[in-house]
mmCIF file of C-alpha atoms in Angstrom:
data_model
loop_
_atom_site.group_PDB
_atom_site.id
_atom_site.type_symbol
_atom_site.label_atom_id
_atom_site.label_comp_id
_atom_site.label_asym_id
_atom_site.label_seq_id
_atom_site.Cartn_x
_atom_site.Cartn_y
_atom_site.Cartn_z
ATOM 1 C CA UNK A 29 30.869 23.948 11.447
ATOM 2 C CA UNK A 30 33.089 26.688 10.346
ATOM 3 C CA UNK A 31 35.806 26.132 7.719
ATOM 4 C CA UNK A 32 36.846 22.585 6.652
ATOM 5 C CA UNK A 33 38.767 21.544 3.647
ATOM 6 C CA UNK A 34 35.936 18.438 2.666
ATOM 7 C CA UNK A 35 32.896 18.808 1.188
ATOM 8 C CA UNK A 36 30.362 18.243 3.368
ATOM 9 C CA UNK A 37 26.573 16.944 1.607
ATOM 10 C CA UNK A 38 23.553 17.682 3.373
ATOM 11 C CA UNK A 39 22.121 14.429 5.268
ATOM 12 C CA UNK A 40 18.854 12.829 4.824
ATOM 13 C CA UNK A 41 16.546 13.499 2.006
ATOM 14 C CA UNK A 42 13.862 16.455 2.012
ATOM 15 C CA UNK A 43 11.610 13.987 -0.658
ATOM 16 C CA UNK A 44 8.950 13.265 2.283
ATOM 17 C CA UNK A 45 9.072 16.649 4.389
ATOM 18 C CA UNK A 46 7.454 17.354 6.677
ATOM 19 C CA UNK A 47 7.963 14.058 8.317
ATOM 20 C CA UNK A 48 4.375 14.006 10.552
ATOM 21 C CA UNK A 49 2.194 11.572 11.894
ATOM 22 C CA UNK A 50 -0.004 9.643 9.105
ATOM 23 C CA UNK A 51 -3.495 11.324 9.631
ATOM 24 C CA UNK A 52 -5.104 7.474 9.361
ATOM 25 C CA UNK A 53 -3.678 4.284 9.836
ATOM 26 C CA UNK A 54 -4.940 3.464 6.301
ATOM 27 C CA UNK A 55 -2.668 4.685 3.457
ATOM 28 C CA UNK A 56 -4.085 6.674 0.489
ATOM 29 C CA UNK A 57 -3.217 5.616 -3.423
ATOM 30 C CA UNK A 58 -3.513 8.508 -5.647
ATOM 31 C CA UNK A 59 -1.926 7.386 -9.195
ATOM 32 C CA UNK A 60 -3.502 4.604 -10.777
ATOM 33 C CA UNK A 61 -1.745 2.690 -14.337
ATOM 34 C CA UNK A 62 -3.680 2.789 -17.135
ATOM 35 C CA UNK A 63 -4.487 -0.437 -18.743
ATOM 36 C CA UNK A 64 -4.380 -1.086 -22.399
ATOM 37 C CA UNK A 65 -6.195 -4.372 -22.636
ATOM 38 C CA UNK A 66 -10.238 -4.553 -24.036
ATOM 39 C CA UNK A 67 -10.972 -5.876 -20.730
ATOM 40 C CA UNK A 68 -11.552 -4.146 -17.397
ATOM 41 C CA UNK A 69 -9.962 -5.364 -14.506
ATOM 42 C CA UNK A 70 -10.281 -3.832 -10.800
ATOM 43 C CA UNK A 71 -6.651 -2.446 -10.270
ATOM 44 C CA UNK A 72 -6.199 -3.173 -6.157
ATOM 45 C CA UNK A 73 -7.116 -5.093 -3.186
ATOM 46 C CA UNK A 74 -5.831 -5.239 0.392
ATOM 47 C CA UNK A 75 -4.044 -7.726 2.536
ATOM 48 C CA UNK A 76 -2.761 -7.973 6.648
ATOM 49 C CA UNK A 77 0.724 -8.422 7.611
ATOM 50 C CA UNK A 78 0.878 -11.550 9.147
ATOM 51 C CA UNK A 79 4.833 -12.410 9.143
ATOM 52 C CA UNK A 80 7.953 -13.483 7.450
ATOM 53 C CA UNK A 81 9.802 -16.081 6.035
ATOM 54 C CA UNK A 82 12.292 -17.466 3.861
ATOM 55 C CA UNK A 83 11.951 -18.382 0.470
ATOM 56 C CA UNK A 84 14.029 -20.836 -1.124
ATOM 57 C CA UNK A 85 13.645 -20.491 -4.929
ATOM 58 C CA UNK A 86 15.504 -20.815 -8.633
ATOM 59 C CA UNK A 87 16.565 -17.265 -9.727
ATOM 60 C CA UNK A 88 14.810 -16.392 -13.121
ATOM 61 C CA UNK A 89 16.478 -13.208 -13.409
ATOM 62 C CA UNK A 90 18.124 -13.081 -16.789
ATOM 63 C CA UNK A 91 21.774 -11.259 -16.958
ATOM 64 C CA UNK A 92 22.484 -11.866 -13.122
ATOM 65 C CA UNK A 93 25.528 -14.008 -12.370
ATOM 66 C CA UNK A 94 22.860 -16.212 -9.785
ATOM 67 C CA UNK A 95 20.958 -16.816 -12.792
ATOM 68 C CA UNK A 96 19.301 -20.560 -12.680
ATOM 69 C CA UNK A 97 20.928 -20.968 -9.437
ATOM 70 C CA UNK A 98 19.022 -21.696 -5.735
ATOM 71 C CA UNK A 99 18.078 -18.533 -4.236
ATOM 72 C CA UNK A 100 17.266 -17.713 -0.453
ATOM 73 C CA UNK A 101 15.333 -14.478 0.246
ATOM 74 C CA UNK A 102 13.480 -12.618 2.340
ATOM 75 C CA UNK A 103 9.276 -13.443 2.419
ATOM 76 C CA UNK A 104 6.432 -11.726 4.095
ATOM 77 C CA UNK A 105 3.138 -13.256 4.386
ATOM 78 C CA UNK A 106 -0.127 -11.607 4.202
ATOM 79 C CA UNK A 107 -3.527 -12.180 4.979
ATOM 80 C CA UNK A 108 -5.791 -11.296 1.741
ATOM 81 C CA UNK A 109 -9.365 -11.836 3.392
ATOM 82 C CA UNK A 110 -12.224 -11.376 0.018
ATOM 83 C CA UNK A 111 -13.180 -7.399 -0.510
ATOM 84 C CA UNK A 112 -16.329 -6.579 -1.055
ATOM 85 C CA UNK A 113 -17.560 -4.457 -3.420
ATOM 86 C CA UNK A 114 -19.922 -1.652 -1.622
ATOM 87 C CA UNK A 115 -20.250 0.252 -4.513
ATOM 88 C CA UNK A 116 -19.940 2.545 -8.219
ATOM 89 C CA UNK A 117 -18.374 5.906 -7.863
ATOM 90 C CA UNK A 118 -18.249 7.744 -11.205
ATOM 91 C CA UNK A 119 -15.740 10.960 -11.705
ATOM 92 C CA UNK A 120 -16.140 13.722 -14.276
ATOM 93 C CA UNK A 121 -13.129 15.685 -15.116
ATOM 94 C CA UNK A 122 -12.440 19.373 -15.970
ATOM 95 C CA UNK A 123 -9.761 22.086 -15.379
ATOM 96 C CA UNK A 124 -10.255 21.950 -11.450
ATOM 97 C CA UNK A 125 -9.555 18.060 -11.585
ATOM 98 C CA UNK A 126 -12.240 15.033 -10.467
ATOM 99 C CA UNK A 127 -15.518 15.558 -9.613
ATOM 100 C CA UNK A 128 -17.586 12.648 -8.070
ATOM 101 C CA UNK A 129 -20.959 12.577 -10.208
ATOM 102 C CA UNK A 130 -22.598 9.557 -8.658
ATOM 103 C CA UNK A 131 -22.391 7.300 -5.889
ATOM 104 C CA UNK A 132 -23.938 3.328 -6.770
ATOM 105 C CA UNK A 133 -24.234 1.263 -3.484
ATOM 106 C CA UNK A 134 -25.195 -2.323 -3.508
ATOM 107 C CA UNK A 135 -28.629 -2.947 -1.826
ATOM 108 C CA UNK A 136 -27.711 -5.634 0.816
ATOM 109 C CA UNK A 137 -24.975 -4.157 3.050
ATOM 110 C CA UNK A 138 -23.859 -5.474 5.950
ATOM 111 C CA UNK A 139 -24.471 -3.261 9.015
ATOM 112 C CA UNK A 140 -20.958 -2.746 10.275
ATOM 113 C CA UNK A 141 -19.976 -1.843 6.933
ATOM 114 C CA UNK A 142 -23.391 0.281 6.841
ATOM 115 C CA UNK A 143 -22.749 2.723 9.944
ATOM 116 C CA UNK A 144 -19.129 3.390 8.216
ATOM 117 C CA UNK A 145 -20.494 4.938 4.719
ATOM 118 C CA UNK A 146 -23.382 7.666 4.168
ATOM 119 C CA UNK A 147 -26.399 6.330 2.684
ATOM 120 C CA UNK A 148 -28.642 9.212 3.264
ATOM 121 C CA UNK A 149 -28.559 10.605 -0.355
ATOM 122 C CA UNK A 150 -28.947 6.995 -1.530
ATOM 123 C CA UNK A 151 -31.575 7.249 -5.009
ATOM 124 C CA UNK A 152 -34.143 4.764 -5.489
ATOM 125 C CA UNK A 153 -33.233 4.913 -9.543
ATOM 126 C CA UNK A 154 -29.450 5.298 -8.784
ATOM 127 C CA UNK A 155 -28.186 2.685 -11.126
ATOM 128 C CA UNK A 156 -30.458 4.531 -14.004
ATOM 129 C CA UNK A 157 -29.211 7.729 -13.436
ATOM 130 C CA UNK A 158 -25.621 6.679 -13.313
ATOM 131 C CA UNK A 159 -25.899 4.963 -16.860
ATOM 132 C CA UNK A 160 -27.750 8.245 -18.299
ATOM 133 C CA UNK A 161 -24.534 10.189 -16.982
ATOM 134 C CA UNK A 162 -21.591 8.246 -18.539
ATOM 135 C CA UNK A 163 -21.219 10.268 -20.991
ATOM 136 C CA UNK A 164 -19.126 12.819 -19.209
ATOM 137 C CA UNK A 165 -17.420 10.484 -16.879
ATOM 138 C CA UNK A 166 -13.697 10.229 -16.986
ATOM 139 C CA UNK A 167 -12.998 7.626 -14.532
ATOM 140 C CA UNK A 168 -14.992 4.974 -12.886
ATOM 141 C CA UNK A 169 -13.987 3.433 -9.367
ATOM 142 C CA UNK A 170 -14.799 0.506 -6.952
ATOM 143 C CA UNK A 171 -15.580 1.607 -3.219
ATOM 144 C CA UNK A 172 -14.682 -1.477 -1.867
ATOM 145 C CA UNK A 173 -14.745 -2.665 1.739
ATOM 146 C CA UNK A 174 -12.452 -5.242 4.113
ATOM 147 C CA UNK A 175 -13.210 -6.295 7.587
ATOM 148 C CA UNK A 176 -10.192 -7.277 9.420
ATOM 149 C CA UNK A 177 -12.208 -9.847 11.485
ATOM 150 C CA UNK A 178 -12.310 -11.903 8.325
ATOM 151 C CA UNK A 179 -8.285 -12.166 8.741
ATOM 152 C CA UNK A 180 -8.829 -12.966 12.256
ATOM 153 C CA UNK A 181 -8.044 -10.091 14.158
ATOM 154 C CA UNK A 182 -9.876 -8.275 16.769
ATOM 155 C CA UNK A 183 -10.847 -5.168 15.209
ATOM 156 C CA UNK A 184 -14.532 -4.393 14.413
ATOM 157 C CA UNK A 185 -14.751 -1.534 12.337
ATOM 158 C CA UNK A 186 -14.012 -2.292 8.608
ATOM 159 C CA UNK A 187 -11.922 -0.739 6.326
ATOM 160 C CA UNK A 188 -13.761 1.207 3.327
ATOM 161 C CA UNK A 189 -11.732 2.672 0.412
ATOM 162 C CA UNK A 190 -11.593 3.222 -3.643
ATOM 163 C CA UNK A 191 -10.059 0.615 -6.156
ATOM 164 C CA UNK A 192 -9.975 2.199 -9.572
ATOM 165 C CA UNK A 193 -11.278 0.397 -12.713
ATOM 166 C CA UNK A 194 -9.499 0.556 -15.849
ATOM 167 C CA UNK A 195 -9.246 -1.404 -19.074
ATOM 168 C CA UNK A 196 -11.732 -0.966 -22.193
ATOM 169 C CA UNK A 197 -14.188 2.438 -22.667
ATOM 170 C CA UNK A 198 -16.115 3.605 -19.587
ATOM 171 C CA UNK A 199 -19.600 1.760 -20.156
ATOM 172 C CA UNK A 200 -17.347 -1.817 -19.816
ATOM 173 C CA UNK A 201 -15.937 -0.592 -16.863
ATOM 174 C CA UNK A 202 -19.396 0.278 -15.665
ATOM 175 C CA UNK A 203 -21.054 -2.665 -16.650
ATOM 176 C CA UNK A 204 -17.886 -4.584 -14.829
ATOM 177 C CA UNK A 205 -18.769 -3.260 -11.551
ATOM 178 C CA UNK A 206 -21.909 -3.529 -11.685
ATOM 179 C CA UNK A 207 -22.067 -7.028 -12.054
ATOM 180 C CA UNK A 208 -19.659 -7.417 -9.580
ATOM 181 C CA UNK A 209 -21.692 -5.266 -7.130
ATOM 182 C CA UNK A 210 -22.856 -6.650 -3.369
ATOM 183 C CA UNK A 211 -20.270 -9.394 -4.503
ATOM 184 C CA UNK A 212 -16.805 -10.611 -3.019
ATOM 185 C CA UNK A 213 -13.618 -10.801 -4.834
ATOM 186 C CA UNK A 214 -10.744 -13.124 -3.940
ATOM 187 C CA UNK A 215 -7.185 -11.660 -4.343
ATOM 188 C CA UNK A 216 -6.888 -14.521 -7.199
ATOM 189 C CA UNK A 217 -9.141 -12.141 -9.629
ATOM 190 C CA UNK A 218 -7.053 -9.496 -9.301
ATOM 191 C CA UNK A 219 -4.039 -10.487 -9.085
ATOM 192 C CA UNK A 220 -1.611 -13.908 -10.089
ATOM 193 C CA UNK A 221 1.052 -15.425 -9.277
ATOM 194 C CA UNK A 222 4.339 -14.257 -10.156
ATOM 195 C CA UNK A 223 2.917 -10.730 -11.109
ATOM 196 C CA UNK A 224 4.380 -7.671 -9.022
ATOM 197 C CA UNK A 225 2.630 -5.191 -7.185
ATOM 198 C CA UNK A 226 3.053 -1.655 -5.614
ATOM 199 C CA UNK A 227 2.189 -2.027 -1.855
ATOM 200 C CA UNK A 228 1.143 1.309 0.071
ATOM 201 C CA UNK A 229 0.769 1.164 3.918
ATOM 202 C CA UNK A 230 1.788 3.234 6.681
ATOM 203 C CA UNK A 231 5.193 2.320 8.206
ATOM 204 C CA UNK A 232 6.035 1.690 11.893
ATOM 205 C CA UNK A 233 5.891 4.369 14.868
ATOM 206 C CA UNK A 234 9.030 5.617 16.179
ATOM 207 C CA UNK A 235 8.010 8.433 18.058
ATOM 208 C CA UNK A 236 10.052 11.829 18.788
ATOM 209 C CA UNK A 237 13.835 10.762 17.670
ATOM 210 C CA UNK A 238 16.766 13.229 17.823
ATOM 211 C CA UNK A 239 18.285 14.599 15.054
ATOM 212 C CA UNK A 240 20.929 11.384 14.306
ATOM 213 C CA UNK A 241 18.556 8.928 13.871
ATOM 214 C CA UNK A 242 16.062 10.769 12.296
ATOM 215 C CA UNK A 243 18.326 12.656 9.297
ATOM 216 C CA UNK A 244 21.551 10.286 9.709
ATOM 217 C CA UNK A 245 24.132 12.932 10.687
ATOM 218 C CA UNK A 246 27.146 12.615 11.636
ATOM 219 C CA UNK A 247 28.525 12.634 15.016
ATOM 220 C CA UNK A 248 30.731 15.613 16.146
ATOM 221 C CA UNK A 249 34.263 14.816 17.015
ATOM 222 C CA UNK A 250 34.875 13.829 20.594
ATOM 223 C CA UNK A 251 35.262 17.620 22.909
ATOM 224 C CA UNK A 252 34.440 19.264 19.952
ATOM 225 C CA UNK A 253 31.493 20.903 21.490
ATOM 226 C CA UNK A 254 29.177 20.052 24.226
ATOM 227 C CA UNK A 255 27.369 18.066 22.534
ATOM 228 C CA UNK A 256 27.950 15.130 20.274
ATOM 229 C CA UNK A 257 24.650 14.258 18.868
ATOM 230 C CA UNK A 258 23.518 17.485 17.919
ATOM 231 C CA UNK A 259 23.916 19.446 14.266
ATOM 232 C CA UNK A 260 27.037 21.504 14.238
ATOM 233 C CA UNK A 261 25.308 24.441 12.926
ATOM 234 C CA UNK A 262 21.934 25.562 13.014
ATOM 235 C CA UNK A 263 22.670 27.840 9.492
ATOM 236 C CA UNK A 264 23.981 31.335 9.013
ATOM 237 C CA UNK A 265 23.706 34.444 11.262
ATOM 238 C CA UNK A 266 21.288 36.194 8.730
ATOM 239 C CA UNK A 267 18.452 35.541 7.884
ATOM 240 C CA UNK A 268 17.650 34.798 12.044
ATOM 241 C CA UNK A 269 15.754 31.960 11.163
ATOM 242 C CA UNK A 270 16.226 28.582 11.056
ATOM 243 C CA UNK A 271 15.353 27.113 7.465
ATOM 244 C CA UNK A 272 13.182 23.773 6.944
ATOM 245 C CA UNK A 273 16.003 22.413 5.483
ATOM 246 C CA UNK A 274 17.914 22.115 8.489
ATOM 247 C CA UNK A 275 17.904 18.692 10.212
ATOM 248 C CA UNK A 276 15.643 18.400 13.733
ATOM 249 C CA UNK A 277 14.332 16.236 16.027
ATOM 250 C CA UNK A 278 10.645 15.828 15.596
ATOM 251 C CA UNK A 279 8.673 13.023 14.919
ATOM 252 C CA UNK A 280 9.911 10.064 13.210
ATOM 253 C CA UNK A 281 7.931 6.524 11.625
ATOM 254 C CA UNK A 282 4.295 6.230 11.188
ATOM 255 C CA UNK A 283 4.660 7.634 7.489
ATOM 256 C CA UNK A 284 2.491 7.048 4.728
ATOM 257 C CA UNK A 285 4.951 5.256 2.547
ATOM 258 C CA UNK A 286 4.327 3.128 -1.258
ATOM 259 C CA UNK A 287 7.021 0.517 -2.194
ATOM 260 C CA UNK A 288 7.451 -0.488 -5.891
ATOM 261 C CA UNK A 289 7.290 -4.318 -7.425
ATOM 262 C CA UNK A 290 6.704 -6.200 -4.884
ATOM 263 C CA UNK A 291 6.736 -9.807 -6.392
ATOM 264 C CA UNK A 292 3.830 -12.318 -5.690
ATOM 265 C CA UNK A 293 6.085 -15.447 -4.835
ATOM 266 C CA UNK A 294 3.281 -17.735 -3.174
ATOM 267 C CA UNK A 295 -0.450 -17.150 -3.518
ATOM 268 C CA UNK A 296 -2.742 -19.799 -1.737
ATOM 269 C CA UNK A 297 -5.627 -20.338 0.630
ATOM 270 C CA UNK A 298 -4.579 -22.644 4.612
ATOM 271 C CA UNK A 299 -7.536 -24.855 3.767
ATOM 272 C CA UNK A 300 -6.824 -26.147 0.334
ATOM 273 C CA UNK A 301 -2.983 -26.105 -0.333
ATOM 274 C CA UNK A 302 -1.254 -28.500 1.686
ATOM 275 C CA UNK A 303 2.176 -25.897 1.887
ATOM 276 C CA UNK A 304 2.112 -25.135 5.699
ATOM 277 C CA UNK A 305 3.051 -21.286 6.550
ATOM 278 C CA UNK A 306 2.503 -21.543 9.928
ATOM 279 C CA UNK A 307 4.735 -21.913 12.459
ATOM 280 C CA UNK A 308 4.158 -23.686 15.672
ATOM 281 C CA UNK A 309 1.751 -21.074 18.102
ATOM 282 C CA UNK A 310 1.070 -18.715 14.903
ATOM 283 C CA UNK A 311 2.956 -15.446 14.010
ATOM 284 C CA UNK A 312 4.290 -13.424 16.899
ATOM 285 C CA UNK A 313 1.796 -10.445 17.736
ATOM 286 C CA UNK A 314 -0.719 -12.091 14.594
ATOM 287 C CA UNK A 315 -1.815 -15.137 15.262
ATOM 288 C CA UNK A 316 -2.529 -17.969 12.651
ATOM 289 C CA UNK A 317 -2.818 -17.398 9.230
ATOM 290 C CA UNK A 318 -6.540 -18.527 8.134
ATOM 291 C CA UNK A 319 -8.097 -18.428 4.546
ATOM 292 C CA UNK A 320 -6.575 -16.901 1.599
ATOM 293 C CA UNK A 321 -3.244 -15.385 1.296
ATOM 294 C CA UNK A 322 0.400 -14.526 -0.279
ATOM 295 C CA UNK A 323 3.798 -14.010 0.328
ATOM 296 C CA UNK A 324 5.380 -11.096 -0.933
ATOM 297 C CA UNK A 325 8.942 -11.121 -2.179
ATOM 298 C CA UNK A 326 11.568 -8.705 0.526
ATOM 299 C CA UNK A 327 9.856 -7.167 3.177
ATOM 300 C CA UNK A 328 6.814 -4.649 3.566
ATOM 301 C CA UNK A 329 6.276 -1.046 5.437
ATOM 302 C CA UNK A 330 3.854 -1.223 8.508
ATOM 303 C CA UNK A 331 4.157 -3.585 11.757
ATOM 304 C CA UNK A 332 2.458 -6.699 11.963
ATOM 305 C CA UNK A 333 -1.645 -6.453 11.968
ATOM 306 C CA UNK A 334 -1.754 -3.287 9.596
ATOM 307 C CA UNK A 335 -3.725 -3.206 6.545
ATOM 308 C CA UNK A 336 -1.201 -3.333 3.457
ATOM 309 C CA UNK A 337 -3.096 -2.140 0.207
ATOM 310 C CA UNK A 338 -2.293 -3.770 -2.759
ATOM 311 C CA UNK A 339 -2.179 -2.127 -6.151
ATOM 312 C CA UNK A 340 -1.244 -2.989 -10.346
ATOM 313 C CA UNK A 341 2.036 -1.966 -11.107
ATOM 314 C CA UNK A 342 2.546 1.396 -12.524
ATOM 315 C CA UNK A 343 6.249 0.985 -13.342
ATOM 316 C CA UNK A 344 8.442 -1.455 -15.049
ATOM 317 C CA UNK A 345 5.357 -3.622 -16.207
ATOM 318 C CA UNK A 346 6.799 -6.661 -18.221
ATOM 319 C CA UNK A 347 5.499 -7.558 -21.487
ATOM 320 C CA UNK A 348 4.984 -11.487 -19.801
ATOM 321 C CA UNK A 349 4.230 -12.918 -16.266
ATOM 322 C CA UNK A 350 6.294 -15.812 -15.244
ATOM 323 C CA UNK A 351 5.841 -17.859 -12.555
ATOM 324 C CA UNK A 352 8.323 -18.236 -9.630
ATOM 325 C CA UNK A 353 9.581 -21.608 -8.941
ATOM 326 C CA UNK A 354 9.136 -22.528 -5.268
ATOM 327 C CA UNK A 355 11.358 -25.203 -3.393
ATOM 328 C CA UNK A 356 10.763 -24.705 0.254
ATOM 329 C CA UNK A 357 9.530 -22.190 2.374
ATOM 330 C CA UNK A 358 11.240 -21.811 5.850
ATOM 331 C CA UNK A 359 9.092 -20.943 8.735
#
């Protein structure tokens, strides 16, 4: 842009680059917190955007001027169908990282869940060998498995992913799992109400975007050049190259992206609790929310139908849980 007397900051941040397509539509978690309690606990489970809505509620934020007062935010409602719990997956650790040892599957799978995982190496003395073994595993984790027709949608094949396991020494976690095994768990075991969780999903599609709304430039000056929505300079004569850091057009949305403390404001199943959550014809592009599920405090990444995975907090944990207090919900 030649000379200028301001200070000009680069625009958009170079955190995420390269912005690309998401290679799945199902995000991947790959930091886990680390419990301190005696107990183990499975640390995630999964949920369907369904909608939003408003929350009207009494602000128990301490040291905020709208403290104790009525508070109207932002809700979005997801459908938390039961997981099931496929399997034990057992890492060993050394200077090259994780190393899967052993794979654990349940013995009564359900064929569409069946045709999605490989059971050809499956050991007739499995669950013995995996016990023998403990002592050099690091980390033990849940392969877990969703269908979405359980939330009422239309697609088939099922979701299969890891949960990890933490709390007390590895032979509780173990022993944890494998009682849970060929079992389903309701969001309610996992997770409470009031209790905030990290949500990881991939966010909506935008396709190929120019270089405003993709970086947030600024607009050249009116007959400036001949263009207006275009970067003023491209970078310097030498080297001739253009660097990454340079804003372009390019693809823009359907990012892997994982948003921090997501509050559980509502937690509930449509058959038991009398709170209605749905409006009048269902959700736009959902449907009606059936069977278990929660409403999340501000809003969520993904469009409506995508699978939104659940996980324990891994910052800001507070030392207590307390429970929101609820006065309306508007549809």
């Amino acid at each position: 842009m030649g000379a200028r007397k301001r200070h000009s900051p680069r625009r958009g941040s170079l955190a995420y680059s390269p912005r690309v397509r998401a290679k799945s539509m199902e995000a991947r978690i790959r930091a886990w917190p680390k419990l301190d309690s005696e107990e183990p606990k499975i640390l995630a489970h999964c949920g369907f955007k369904a909608g939003c809505v408003q929350i009207v509620s009494i602000d128990d934020r301490e040291k905020v001027p709208n403290a104790g007062k009525q508070l109207v935010s932002l809700g979005t409602v997801l459908v938390t169908p039961p997981v099931l719990i496929l399997g034990i997956r057992g890492y060993s650790k050394d200077h090259d990282g994780l190393h899967a040892e052993f794979d654990v599957y349940a013995e009564d799978i359900p064929k569409n869940i069946a045709k999605e995982i490989s059971l050809k190496n499956k050991q007739e003395n499995a669950l013995d060998n995996a016990e023998k073994s403990l002592k050099k595993i690091k980390e033990i984790f849940a392969i877990v498995a969703v269908s979405p027709s359980a939330a009422g949608l239309e697609q088939k094949k099922p979701y299969v992913f890891e949960a990890s396991v933490s709390g007390g020494d590895i032979p509780k976690q173990f022993a944890h799992v494998k009682e849970l095994l060929g079992k389903e768990i309701k969001i309610d075991q996992i997770f409470e109400t009031g209790a905030s969780v990290d949500v990881a999903a991939i966010t909506k599609g935008k396709g190929w975007q120019g270089v405003l709304k993709r970086w947030n430039v600024k607009k050249k000056q009116h007959k400036s050049r001949k263009t207006v929505r275009e970067v003023g300079s491209l970078g310097p004569i030498s080297p001739q190259s253009v660097m990454y850091t340079v804003p372009r057009a390019g693809q823009f949305g359907f990012h892997q992206r994982i948003e921090y403390d997501k509050r559980i404001m509502i937690m509930g199943n449509t058959e038991e609790d009398k709170l209605k959550i749905n409006p009048d014809g269902g959700y736009k592009h959902f449907g009606l929310v059936k069977g278990d599920f929660i409403i999340l405090k501000g809003s969520v990444p993904g469009t409506y139908r995508r699978l939104i995975k659940l996980r324990s907090q891994i910052r800001n944990v507070p030392a207590k849980v307390n429970k929101p207090n609820i006065l309306e919900v508007v549809i």
